[in-house]
XYZ file of C-alpha atoms in Angstrom:
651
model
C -18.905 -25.394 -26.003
C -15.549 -23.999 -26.613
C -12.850 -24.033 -24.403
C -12.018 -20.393 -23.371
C -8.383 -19.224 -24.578
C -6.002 -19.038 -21.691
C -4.417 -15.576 -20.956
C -0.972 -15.102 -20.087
C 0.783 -11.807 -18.259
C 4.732 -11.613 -18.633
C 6.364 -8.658 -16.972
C 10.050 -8.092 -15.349
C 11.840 -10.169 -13.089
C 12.198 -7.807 -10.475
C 14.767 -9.809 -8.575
C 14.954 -12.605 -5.792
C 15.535 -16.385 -6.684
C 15.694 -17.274 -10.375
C 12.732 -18.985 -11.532
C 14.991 -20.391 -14.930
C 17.908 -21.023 -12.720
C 19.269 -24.590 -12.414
C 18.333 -26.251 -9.092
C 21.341 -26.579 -6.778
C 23.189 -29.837 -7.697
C 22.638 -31.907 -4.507
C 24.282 -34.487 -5.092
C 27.709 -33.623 -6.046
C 27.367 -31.178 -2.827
C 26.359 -34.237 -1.180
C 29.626 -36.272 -2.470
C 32.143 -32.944 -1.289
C 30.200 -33.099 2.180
C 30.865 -36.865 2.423
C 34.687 -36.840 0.830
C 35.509 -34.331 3.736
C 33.545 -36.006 6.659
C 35.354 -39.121 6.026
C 38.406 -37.659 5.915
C 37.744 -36.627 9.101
C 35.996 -33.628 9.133
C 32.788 -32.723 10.705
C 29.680 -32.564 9.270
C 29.394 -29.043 10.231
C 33.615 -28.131 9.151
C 33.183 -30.142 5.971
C 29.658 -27.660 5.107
C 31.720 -24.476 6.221
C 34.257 -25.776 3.756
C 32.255 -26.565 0.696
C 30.611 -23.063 0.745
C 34.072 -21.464 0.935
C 35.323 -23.343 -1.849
C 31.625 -23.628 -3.573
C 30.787 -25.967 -6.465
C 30.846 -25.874 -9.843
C 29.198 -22.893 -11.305
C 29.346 -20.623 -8.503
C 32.068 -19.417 -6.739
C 32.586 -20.293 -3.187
C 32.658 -17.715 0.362
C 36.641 -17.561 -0.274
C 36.648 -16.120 -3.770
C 33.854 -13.850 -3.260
C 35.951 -12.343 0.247
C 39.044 -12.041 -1.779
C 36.966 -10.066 -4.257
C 35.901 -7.389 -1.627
C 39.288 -6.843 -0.595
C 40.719 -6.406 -3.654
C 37.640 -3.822 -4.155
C 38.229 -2.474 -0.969
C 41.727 -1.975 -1.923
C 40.961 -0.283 -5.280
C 38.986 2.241 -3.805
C 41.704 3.318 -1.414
C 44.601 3.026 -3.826
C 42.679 4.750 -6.935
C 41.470 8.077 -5.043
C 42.271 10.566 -2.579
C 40.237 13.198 -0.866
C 41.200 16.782 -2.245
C 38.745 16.869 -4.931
C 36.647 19.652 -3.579
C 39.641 21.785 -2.696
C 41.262 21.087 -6.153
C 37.893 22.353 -7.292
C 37.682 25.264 -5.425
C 41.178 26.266 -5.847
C 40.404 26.170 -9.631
C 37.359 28.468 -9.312
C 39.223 30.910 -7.640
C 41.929 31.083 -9.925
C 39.647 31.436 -12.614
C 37.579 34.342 -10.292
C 40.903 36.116 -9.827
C 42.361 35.804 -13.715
C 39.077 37.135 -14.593
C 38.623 40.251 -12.110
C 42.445 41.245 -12.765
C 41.811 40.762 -16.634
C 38.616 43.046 -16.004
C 40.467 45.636 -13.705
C 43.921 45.803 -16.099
C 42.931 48.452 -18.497
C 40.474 50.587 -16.146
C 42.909 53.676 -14.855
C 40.646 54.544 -11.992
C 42.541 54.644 -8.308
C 38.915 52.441 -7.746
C 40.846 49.841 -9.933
C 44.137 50.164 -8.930
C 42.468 49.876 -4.791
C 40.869 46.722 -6.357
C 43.973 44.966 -7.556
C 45.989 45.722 -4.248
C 43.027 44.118 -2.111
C 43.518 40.696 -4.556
C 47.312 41.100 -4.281
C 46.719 41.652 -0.278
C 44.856 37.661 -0.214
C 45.612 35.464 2.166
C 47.700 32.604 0.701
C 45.231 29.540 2.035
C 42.410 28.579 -0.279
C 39.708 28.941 2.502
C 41.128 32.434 3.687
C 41.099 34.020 0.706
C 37.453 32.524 -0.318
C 36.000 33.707 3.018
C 37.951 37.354 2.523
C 36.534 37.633 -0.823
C 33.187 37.339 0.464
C 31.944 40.781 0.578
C 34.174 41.832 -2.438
C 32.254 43.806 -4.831
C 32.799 41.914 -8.296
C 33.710 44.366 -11.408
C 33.988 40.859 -13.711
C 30.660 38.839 -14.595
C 32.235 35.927 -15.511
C 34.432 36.699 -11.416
C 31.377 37.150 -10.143
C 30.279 33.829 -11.659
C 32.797 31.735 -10.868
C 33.139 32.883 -7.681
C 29.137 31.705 -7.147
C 30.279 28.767 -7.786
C 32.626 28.281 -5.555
C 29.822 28.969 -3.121
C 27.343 26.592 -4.886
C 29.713 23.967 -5.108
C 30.537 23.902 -1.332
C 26.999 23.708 -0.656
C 26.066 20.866 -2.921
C 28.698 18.887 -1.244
C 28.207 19.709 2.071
C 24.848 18.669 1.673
C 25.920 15.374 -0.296
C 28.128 14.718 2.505
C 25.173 13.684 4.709
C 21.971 13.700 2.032
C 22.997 11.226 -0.760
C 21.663 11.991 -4.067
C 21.346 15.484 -2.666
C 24.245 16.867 -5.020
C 22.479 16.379 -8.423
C 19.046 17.584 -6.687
C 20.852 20.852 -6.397
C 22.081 21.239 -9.325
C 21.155 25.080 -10.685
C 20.072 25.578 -7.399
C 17.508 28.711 -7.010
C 17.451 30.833 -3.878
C 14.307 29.223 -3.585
C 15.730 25.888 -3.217
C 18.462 26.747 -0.903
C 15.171 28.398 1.369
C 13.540 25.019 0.875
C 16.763 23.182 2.002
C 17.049 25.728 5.406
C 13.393 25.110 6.493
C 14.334 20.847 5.937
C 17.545 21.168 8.096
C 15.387 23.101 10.308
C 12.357 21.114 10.730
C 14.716 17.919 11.168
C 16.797 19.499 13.967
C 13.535 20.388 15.849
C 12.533 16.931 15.197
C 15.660 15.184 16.295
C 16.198 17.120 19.209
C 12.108 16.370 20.210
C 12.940 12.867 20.113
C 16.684 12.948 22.023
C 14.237 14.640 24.804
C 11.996 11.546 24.897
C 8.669 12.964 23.255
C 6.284 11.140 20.834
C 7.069 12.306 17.611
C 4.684 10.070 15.604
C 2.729 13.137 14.616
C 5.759 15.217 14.172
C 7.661 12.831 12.114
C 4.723 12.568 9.392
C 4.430 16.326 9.121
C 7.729 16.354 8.949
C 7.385 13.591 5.874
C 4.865 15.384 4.109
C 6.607 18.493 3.813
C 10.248 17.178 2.661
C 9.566 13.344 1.679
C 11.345 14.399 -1.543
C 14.702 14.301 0.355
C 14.881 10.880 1.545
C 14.372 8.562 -1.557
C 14.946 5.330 1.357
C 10.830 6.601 2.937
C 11.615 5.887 6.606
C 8.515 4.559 8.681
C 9.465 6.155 11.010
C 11.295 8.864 13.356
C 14.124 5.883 14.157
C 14.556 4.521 10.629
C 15.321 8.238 9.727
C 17.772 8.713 12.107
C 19.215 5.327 11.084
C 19.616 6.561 7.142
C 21.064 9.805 8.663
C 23.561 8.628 10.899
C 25.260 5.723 8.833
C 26.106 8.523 6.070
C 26.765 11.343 8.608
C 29.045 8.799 10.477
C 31.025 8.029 6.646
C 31.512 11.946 6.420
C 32.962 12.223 9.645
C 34.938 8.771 8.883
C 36.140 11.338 5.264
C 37.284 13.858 7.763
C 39.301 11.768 10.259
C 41.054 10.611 6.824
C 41.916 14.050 6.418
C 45.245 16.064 7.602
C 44.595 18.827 10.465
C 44.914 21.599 7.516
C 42.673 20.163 4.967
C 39.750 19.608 8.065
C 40.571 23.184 9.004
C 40.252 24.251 5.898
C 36.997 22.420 4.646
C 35.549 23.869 8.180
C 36.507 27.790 7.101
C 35.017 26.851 3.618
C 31.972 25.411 5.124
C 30.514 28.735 6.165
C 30.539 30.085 2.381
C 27.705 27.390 1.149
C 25.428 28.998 -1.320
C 27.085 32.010 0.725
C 24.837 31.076 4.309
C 27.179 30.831 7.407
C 23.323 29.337 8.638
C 23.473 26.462 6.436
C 27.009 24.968 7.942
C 25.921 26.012 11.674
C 22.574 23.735 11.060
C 24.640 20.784 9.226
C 26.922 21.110 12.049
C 23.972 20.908 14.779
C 22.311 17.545 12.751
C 25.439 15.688 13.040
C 25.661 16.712 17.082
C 22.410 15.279 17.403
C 22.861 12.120 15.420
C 25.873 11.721 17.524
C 24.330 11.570 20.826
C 21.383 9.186 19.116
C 23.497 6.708 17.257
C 26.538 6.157 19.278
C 27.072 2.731 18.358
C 28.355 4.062 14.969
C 31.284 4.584 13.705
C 32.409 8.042 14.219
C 36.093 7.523 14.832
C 37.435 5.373 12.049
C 39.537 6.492 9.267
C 40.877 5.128 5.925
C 44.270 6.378 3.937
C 43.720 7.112 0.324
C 46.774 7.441 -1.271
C 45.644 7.276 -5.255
C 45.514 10.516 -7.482
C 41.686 10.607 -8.793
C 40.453 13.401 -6.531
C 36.800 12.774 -4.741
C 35.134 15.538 -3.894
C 33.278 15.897 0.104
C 30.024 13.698 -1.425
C 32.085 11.336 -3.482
C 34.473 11.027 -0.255
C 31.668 10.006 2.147
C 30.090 7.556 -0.448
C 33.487 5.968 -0.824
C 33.512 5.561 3.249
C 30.045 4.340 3.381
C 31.544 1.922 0.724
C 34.310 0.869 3.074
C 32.382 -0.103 5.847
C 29.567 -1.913 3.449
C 32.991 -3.754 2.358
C 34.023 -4.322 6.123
C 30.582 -5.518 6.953
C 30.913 -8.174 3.571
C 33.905 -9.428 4.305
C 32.639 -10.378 8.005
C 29.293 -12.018 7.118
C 31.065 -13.921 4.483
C 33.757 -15.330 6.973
C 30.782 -16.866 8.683
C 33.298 -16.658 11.993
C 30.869 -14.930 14.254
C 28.672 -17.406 16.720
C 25.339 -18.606 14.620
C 26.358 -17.709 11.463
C 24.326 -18.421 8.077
C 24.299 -17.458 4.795
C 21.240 -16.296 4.762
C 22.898 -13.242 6.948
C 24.569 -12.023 3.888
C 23.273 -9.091 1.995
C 23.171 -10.048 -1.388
C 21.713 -6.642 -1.970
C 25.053 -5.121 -0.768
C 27.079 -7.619 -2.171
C 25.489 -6.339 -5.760
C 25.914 -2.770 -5.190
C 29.993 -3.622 -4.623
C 30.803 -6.655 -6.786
C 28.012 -6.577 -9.373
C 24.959 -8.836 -10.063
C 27.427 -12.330 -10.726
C 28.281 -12.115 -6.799
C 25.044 -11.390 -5.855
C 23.973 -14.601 -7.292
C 26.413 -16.873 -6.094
C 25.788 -16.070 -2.529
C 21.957 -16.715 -2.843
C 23.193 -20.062 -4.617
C 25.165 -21.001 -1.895
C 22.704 -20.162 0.861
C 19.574 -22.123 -1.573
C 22.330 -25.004 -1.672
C 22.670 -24.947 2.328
C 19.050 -24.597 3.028
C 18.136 -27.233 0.780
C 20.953 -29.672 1.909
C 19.180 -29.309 5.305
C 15.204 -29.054 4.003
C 15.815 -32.458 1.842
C 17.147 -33.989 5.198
C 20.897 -35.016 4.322
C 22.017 -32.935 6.978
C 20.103 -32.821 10.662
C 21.367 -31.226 14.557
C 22.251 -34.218 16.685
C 21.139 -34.074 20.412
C 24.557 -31.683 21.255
C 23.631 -29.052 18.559
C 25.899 -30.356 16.019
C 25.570 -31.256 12.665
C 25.590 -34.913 11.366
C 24.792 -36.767 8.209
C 21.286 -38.431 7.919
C 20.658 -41.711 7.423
C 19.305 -40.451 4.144
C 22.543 -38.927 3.023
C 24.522 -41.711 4.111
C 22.184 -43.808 1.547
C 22.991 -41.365 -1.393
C 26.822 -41.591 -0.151
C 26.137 -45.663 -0.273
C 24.748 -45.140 -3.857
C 27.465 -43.324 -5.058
C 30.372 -45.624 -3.396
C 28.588 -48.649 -5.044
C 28.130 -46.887 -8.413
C 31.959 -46.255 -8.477
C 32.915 -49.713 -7.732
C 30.608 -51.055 -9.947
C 31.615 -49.208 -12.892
C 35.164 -50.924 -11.877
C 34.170 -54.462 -12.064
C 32.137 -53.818 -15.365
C 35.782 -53.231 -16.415
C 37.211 -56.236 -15.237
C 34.738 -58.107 -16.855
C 31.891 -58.514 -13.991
C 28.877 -57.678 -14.429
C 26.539 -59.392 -11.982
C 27.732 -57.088 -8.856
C 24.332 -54.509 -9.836
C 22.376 -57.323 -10.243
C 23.330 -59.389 -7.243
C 19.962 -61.289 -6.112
C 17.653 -60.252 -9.202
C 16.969 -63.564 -9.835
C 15.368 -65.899 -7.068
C 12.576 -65.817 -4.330
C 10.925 -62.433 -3.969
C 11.358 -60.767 -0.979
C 7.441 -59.560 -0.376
C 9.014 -56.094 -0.920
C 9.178 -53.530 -3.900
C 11.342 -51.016 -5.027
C 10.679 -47.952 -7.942
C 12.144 -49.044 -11.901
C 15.585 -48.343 -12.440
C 17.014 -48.441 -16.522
C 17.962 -51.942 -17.077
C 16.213 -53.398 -14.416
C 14.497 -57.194 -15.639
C 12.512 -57.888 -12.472
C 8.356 -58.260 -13.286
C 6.059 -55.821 -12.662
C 4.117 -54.957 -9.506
C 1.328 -54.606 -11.684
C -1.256 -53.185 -8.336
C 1.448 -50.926 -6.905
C 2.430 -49.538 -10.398
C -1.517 -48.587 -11.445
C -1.910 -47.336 -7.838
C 1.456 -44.860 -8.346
C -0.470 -43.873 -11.244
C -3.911 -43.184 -10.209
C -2.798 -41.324 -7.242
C -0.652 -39.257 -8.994
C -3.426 -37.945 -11.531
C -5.235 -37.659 -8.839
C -2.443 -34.862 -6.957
C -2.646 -33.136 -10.056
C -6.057 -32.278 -10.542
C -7.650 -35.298 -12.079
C -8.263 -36.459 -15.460
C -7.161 -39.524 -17.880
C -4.954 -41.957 -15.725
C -1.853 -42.806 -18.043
C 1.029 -44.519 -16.838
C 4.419 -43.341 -16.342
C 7.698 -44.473 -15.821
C 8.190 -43.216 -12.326
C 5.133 -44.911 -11.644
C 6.513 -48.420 -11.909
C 7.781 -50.563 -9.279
C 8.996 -54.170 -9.957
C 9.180 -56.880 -7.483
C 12.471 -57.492 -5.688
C 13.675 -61.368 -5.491
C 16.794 -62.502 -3.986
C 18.609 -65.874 -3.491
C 17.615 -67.482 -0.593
C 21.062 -68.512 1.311
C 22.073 -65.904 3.875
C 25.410 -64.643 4.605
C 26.717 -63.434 8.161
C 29.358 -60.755 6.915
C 31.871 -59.308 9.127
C 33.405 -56.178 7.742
C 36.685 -55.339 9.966
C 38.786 -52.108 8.599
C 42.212 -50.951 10.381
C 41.498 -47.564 12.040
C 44.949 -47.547 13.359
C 47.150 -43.672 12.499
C 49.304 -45.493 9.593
C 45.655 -45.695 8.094
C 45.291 -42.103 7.878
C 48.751 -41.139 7.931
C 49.251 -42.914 4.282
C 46.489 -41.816 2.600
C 44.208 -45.100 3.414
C 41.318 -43.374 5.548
C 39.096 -42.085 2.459
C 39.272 -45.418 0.646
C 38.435 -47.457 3.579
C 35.789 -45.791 4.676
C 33.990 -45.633 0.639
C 34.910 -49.552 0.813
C 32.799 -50.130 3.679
C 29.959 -47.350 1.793
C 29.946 -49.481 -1.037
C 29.447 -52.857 0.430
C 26.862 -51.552 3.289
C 24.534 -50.148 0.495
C 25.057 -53.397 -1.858
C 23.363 -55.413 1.443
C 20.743 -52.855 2.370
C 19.450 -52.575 -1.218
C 19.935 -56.268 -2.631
C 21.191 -58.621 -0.293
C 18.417 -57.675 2.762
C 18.559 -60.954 4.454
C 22.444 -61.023 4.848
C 23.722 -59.288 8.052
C 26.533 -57.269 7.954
C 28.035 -56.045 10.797
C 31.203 -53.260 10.793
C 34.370 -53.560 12.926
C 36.964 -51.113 13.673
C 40.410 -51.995 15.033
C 43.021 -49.805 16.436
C 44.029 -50.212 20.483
C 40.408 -51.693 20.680
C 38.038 -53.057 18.536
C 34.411 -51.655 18.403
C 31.397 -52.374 16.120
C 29.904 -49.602 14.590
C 27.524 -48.075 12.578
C 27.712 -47.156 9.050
C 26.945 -43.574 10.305
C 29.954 -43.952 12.803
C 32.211 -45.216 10.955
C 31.790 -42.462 8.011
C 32.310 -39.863 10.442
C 34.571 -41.339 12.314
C 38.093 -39.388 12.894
C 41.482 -40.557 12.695
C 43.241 -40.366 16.019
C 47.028 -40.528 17.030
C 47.087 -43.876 18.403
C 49.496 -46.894 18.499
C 48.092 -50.618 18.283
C 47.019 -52.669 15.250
C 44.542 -55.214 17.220
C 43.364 -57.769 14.813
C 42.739 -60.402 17.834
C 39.462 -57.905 19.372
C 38.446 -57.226 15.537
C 38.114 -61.485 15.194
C 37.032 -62.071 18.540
C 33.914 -59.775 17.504
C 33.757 -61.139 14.370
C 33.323 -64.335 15.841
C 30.449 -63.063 18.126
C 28.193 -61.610 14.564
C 28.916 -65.372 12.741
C 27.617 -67.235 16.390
C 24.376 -64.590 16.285
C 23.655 -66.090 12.932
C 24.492 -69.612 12.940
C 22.146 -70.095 9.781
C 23.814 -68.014 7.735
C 26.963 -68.213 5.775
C 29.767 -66.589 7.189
C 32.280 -64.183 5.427
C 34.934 -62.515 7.065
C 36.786 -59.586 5.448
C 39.934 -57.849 6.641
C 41.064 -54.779 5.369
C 44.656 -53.466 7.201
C 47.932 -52.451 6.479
C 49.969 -53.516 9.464
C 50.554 -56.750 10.895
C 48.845 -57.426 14.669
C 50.750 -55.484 17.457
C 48.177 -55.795 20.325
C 46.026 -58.029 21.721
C 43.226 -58.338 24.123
C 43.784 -59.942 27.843
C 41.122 -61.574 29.788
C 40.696 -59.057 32.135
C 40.018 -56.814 28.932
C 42.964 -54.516 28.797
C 44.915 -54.271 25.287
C 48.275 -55.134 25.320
C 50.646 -52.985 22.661
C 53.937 -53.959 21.034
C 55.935 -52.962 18.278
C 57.930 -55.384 17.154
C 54.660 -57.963 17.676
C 55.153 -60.145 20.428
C 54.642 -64.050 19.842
C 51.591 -63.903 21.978
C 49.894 -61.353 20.086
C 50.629 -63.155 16.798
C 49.896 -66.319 18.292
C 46.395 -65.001 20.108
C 45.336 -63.592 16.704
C 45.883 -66.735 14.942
C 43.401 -68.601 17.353
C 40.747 -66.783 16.567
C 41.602 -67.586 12.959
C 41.399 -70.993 13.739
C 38.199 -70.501 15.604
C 36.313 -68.830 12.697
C 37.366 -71.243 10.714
C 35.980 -74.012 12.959
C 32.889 -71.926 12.677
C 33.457 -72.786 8.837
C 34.449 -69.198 7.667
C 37.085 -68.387 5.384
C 39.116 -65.199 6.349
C 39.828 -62.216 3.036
C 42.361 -60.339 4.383
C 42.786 -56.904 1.683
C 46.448 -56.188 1.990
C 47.248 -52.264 1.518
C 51.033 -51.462 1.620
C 54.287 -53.836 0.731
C 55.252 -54.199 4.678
C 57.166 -58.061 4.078
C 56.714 -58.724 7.490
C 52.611 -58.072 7.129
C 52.882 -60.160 3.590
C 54.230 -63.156 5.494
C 51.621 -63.031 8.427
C 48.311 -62.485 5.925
C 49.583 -65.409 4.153
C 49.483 -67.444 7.490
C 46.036 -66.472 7.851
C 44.979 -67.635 4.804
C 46.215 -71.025 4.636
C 44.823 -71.342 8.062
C 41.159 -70.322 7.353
C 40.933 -71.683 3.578
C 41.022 -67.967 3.086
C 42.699 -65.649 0.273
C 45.247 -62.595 0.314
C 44.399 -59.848 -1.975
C 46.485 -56.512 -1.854
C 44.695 -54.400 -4.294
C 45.720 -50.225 -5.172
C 43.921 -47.986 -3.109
C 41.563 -47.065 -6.168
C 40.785 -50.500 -6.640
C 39.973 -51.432 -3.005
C 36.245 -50.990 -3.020
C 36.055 -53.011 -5.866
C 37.670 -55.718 -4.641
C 36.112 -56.075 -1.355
C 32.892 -56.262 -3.135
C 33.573 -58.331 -5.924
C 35.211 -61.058 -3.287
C 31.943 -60.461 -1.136
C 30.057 -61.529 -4.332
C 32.473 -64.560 -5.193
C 31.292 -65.874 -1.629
C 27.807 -65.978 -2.229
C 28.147 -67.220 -5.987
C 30.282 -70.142 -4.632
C 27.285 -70.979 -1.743
């Protein structure tokens, strides 16, 4: 029986998420988010900064707010508001040449009465159009021109609060100026039934069915009408307030000349009244200064307020200031209209990228409501850390550190294929992968595939008891020394998780106090202003982890860059001095000599040329059968692990 031929439909993208675009690249996000929390930042700052600055591809929250000021700015320094006055000044120039050139040659005392009332004008624009309104015209092409001084004011008038309105009118009929008195009509009634309190349901769909045409944004509604209305009525009163005393007096005068109905004004004049008293909470007293010379007539004006406050509104959901802000509160529809369709897509990349950092679980709310890194993240962070120093001892000539404990006993545990892995086969787990995934997709012919392999991880069977102890103290942070530490102890932590299970690692930090931590801690961990350099705690707890596992192998690793300048007391308090004081020095060195009673060797990683700290490591290390190694800060991670790895080869 033959198989039926599939059909396919293709029609536009109408918008929303990009079903071609390139998912958001989580893990370099993932690497900015973790470069800023350890520097100190929280999880939460270092997000808020990684959208500003954005990644690469798509332009962060900063560049897109510097881009609606500077359009903000062009639209106030490119226009000004006298188009429709320009415009009507013109017409009535051209009305006037016209008549006179019409009256000139006629010798009639009618005539000559004709050219003294023109001579007899008032001087203002709107005087003399309002005079000239019951002037009998002698000139067709007067006559003309003076209509359309008339049409003109009403288009715009009606653009003014109507958008779209100005084109609709275009060649306007007396029937469509009737059409446009019964709307203003029928919406006043309706307006001023609801500012009473009455059920307009029934009202407002009448009201629909007869002039739907005039409001292309279909409101559900008596209140989402009133909402269109009264952000564009609230711009044109925002044009006004921009305007001098003369100009609004003048624009007033004028007003009552649309398509040559003092009615039409007196009704636009009652809507805005009543959207007034129904939207308050609008803006109805702000103003703008326009100081360009491309003259916007009263529509264009009103459309380039509405503009301003869209802008206004941009700039703050893009600042992300406000209490519970998210991208997902910018309109990327608005951000379009201003900036163009680019913009529009970055923002809905950054707020996919921030949603998805938080639905993949890298980020999570701790118990207070803020933000931290999961334990998942702080794998991928691991992963990364390792990769880097890795890639650094493959340079140096080492090439074992990926493959640490490949060979050996297995560990009853298995992990997916990676390229270049040699461990067998978990031949059950790998068909199982296999058979359930056919099965998730409908069925069929079980093949294998690569993701469907896992291999079975071995190990060497000695364990090591590995005390990690890092220098939190301010000269840490203050040089440049925080970041590099803190991917040091990244690197090593994921090396044990993923291929060294059965050693125990346990991380120290030392400043005042020592404290163990967790790998979580310690990459979010903050550098603080405070004095004290207390190697004696860091050993003393060192000491503790090696006695917790006295059948493992113990490895102690310092990283500092100061020499010991407190100590610990019996009665717990730490004891601070700068020069050292012979009984810190001499406290610290007997818990040297106790670790290495306990028959660990001390690696103390040397950042910084401080002689007097050069002289004390090297104390420490013919005391413990240890080793001094004071690597570059790019080559610290590297050389933490590599001396980790040296431990275990030599056991």
């Amino acid at each position: 029986m033959a198989t039926p031929a599939r059909r396919y439909r293709y029609h536009e993208w109408l918008g929303g998420a990009d079903p071609l675009a390139a998912p958001p690249d989580l893990r370099a996000a993932l690497d900015e988010l973790g470069r800023e929390v350890m520097e100190g930042s929280s999880p939460q700052a270092a997000l808020r900064e990684l959208m500003r600055r954005g990644v690469e591809g798509t332009r962060g929250l900063d560049d897109l707010t510097r881009r609606v000021w500077e359009r903000r700015s062009q639209i106030q320094r490119r226009n000004n508001l006298d188009g429709t006055m320009r415009e009507v000044q013109r017409l009535l120039n051209e009305a006037l040449t016209a008549e006179r050139r019409e009256l000139f040659p006629n010798p009639s005392d009618d005539a000559r009465f004709r050219e003294a009332q023109l001579d007899a004008l008032p001087s203002g624009t709107a005087a003399a159009v309002t005079e000239l309104a019951e002037y009998d015209w002698q000139s067709t092409q007067a006559r003309e021109s003076y209509q359309k001084i008339q049409d003109l004011l009403g288009r715009e008038m009606l653009e003014q609060r109507f958008q779209g309105m100005k084109q609709a009118m275009e060649n306007a009929t007396p029937e469509d100026v009737q059409r446009i008195r019964d709307m203003l009509s029928d919406l006043n009634s309706l307006l001023s039934a609801h500012a009473a309190g009455q059920d307009t349901t029934e009202q407002f769909q009448e009201f629909m069915r007869k002039h739907g045409q005039f409001f292309p944004e279909n409101p559900q509604n008596t209140d989402e009408l009133i909402d269109a209305l009264a952000q564009r009525s609230a711009a044109a009163q925002r044009m006004l307030n921009s305007m001098t005393d003369e100009q609004r007096a003048e624009l007033a005068q004028l007003g009552q000349q649309a398509f040559g109905d003092a009615g039409l004004g007196a009704q636009l004049d009652l809507l805005d009244a009543h959207l007034q008293q129904l939207r308050p909470g609008e803006d109805w007293t702000g103003s703008a200064r326009f100081r360009g010379k491309n003259p916007m007539g009263l529509g264009e004006g009103a459309q380039a307020m509405a503009d301003l406050a869209e802008l206004d509104a941009l700039a703050e959901q893009l600042a992300q200031s406000y209490p519970g802000a998210s991208l997902e509160d910018i309109d990327a529809e608005a951000l379009v209209r201003q900036l163009g369709a680019e913009s529009g897509v970055d923002a809905r990349r950054l707020s996919q990228l921030e949603r998805e950092l938080r639905q993949q679980g890298l980020l999570e709310r701790a118990a207070d409501g803020s933000l931290r890194l999961t334990p998942k993240a702080l794998r991928r962070l691991g992963e990364t850390a390792l990769r880097q120093v890795v890639d650094q001892l493959r340079g140096r000539g080492e090439r074992d550190s990926d493959k640490a404990g490949a060979a050996g006993e297995p560990t009853g545990s298995t992990r997916a294929w990676e390229f270049g892995d040699t461990e067998p086969w978990d031949v059950s787990r790998t068909v199982r992968n296999a058979v359930l995934r056919t099965a998730s997709s409908g069925g069929g012919r079980v093949r294998l595939a690569f993701e469907d392999v896992e291999i079975t991880e071995t190990e060497q069977r000695a364990r090591a008891a590995v005390a990690l102890c890092v220098d939190t103290s301010w000269s840490m942070v203050q040089d440049g020394r925080w970041l590099p530490m803190k991917r040091t102890a990244l690197a090593l932590h994921q090396l044990i998780s993923t291929r060294f299970r059965t050693d125990a690692l346990q991380l120290i930090t030392f400043g005042r106090h020592a404290s163990t931590v967790d790998i979580g801690e310690l990459t979010a961990l903050e550098g603080a202003w405070e004095q004290g350099t207390n190697l004696h705690h860091a050993l003393l707890l060192a000491g503790r982890h090696v006695r917790r596992h006295p059948d493992a192998q113990p490895v102690v690793l310092v990283v500092t860059d100061g020499e010991p300048t407190a100590h610990l007391e019996s009665d717990g308090e730490a004891v601070f001095n700068y020069p050292p004081m012979q009984r810190t020095l001499g406290k610290t060195l007997v818990e040297v000599d106790n670790l290495a009673k306990l028959g660990a060797s001390v690696t103390v990683f040397r950042l910084g040329d401080d002689p007097r700290l050069a002289h004390f490591v090297d104390v420490v290390a013919r005391r413990s059968g240890g080793r001094v190694i004071a690597p570059d800060l790019d080559g610290l991670g590297a050389a933490v692990v590599s001396d980790y790895l040296r431990n275990r080869r030599q056991r």
